[in-house]
Coordinates of C-alpha atoms in Angstrom, one line a residue:
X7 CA 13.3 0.6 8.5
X8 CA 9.8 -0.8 8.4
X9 CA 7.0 1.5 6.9
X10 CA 9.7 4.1 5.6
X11 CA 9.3 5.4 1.6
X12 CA 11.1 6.9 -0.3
X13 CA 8.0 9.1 -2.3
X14 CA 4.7 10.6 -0.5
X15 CA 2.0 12.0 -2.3
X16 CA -0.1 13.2 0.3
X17 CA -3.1 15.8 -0.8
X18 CA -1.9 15.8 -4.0
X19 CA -4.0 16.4 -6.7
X20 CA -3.5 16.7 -10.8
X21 CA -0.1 15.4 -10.0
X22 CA 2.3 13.3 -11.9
X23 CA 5.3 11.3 -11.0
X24 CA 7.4 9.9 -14.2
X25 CA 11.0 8.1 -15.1
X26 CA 12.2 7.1 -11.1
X27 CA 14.2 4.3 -11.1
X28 CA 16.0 3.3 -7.4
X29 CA 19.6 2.2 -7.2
X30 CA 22.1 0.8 -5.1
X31 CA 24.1 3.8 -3.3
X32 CA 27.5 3.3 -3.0
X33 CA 27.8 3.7 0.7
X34 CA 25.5 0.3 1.0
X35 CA 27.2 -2.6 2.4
X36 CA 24.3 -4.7 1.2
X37 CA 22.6 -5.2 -2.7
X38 CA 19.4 -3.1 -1.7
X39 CA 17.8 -0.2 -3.4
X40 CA 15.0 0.7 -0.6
X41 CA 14.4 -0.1 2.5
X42 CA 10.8 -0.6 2.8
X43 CA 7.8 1.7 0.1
X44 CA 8.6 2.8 -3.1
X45 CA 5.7 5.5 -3.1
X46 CA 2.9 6.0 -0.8
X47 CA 0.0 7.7 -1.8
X48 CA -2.3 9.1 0.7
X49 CA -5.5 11.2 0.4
X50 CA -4.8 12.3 -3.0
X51 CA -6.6 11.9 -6.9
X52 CA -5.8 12.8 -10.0
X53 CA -2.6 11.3 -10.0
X54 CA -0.3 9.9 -13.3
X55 CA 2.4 7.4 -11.9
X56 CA 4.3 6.5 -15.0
X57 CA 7.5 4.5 -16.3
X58 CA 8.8 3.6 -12.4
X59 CA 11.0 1.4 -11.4
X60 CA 11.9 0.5 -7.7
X61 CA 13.9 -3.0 -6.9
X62 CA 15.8 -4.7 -4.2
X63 CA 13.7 -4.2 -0.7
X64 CA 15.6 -4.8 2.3
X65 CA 12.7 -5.2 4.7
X66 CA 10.4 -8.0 3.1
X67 CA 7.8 -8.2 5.7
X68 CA 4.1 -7.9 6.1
X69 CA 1.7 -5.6 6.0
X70 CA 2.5 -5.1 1.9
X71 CA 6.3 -3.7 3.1
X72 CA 9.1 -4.7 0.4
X73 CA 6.2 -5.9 -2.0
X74 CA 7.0 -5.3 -6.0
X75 CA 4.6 -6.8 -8.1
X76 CA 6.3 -10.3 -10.3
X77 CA 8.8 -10.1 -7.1
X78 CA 9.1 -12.7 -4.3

C-alpha cells in the first residue's frame, strides 16, 4: 500500500488534469478512498491540475504518504 497513486504524470508536458474526485468503492470494507498518493508528478511542466478532490487515506505514514492539505 505504501507509495502507490492512483494518477502519474510522468514526462508530461502542456498537460491538464481537471474535475477527479476519489470515492469509497463498494467492495471496501473500510471508509477509505485511496490507499496512499492522490497524483504524483514526475519530470514533467506545463501542467494545469484543477478542481481535484481526493479524501480518506488509508496509509497515513511518512514520507508525505496519505498527506491532504487542512487534513490530519
Amino acid at each position: 500500500m505504501h507509495d502507490s497513486k492512483a494518477i502519474t504524470f510522468v514526462n508530461a508536458r502542456n498537460s491538464w488534469l481537471d474535475n477527479v474526485n476519489s470515492y469509497k468503492p463498494s467492495s471496501n470494507t473500510g471508509d477509505y478512498h485511496l490507499l496512499s498518493y492522490g497524483v504524483t508528478i514526475m519530470q514533467s511542466r506545463s501542467l494545469t491540475i484543477q478542481n481535484m478532490h481526493f479524501q480518506k487515506p488509508q496509509y497515513k505514514g511518512e514520507g508525505g504518504n496519505g498527506y491532504a492539505p487542512g487534513q490530519r
